[in-house]
Coordinates of C-alpha atoms and ligand atoms in Angstrom, one line a residue:
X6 CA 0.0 0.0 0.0
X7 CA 1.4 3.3 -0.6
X8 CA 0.8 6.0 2.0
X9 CA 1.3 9.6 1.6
X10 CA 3.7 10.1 3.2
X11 CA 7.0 7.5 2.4
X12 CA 10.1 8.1 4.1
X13 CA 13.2 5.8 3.9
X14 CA 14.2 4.2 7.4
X15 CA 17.3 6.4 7.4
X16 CA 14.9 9.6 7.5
X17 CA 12.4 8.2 10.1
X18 CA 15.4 7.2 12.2
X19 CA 16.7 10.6 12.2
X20 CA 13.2 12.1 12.6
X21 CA 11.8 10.4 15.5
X22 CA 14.1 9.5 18.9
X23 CA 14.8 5.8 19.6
X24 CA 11.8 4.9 21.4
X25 CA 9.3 6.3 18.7
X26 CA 10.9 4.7 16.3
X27 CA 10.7 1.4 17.6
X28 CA 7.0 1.3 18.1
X29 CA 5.8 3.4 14.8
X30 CA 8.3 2.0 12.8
X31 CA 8.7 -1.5 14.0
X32 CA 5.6 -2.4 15.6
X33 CA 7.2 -2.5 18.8
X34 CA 4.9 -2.4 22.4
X35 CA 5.7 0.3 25.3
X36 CA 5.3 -1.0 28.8
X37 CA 1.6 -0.9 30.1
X38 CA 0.7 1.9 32.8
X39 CA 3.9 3.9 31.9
X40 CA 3.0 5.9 28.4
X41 CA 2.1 9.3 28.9
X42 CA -1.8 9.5 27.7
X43 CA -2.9 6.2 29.7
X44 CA -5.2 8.2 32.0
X45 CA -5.1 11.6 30.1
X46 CA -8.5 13.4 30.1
X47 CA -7.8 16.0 28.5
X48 CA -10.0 17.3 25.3
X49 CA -8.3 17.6 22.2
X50 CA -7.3 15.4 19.1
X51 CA -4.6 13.0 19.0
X52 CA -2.6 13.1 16.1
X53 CA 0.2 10.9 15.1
X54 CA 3.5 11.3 15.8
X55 CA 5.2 10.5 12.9
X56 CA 3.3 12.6 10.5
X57 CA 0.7 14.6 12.4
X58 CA -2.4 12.8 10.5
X59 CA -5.5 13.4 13.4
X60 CA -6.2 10.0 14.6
X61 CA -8.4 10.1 17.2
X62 CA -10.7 12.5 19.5
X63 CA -10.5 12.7 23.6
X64 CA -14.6 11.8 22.8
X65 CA -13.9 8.5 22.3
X66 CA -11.3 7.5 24.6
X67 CA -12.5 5.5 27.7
X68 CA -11.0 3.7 30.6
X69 CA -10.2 0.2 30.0
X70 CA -7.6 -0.5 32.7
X71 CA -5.4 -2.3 30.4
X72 CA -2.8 0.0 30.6
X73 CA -2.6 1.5 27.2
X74 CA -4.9 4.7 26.0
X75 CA -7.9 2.9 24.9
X76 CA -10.5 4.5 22.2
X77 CA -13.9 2.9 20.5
X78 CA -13.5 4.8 17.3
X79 CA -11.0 6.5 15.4
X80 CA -12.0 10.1 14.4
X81 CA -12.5 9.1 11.1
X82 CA -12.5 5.4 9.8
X83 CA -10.1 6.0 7.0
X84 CA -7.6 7.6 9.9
X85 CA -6.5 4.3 10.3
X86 CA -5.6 0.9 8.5
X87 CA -6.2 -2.1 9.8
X88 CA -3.9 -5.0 9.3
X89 CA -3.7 -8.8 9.9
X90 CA -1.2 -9.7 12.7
X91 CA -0.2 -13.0 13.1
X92 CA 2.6 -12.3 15.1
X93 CA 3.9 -13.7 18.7
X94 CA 1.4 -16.6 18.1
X95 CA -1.8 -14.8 17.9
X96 CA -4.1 -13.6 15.5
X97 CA -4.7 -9.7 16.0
X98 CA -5.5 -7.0 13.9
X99 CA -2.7 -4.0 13.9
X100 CA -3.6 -0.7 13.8
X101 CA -1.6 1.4 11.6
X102 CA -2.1 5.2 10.6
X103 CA -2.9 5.6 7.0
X104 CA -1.2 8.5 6.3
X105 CA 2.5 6.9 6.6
X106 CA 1.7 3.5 7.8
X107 CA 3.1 3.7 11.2
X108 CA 2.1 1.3 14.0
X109 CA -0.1 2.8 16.7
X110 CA -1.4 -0.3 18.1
X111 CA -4.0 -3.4 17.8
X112 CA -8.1 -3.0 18.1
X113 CA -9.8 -5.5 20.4
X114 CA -13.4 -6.6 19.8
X115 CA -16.3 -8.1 21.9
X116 CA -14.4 -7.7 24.9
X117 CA -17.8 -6.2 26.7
X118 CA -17.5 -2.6 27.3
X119 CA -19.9 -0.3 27.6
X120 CA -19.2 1.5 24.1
X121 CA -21.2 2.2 21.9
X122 CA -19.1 0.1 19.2
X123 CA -17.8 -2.2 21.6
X124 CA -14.2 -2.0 20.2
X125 CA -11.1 -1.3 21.8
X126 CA -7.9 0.1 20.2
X127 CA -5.6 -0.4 22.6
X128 CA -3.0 2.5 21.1
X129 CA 0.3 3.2 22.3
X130 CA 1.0 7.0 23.5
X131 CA 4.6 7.2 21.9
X132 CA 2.7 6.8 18.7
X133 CA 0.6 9.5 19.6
X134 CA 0.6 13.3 20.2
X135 CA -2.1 14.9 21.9
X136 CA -3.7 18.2 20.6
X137 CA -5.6 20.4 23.6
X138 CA -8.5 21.5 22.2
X139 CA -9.0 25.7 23.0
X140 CA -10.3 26.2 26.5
X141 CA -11.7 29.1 25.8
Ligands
ZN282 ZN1 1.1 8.9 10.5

């Protein structure tokens, strides 16, 4: 798939600082409980953080307690791409952003919460940037 915005490894490497780069750009996992949006409740729109594309709203984030900043929806649903991964011996689906194809996380379904699409994607906040919205 090409993505609007294609960089070569060499410029993402020198774009992003070590830890970004190894979960946007090699699908790698921050710790649970230790990323800086977990519990944010701020309003405003997280974008990515490789290219800026708005990913998600503070609307739809809700507390899962599983660690991770958690949303039912992205803000729009061609934000994101969804992915097959068959990785570490499960079968999940990745979430990418589909602007420059960096990985943000994996979306959980059927799990029971009380959303009103009763997914979860379970994002990473290194992936992420959060936007405040204007207060005033
Ligand atoms: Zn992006």
């Amino acid at each position: 798939m090409a993505y609007n915005v294609e960089k070569s490894d060499q410029e993402w490497r020198e774009e992003l600082t070590p830890n970004e780069y190894a979960v946007l750009r090699q699908a790698g996992t921050e710790p649970a409980f230790v990323g800086e949006y977990t519990d944010t409740k701020t309003k405003g729109v997280y974008n990515c953080r490789a290219c800026g594309a708005e990913l998600f709203t503070s609307d739809t984030k809700f507390e899962s307690h599983c660690g991770w900043p958690s949303f039912f929806d992205p803000k729009d649903s061609d934000a994101v791409e969804l992915i097959e991964d068959r990785s570490h011996g499960m079968v999940r689906t990745e979430v990418r952003c589909a602007n420059c194809g960096s990985h943000l996380g994996h979306v959980f379904a059927g799990e029971g919460y009380a959303t009103p699409t009763d997914q979860r994607y379970c994002i990473n906040s290194i992936s992420v940037k959060l936007v405040p919205a204007d207060e005033s």
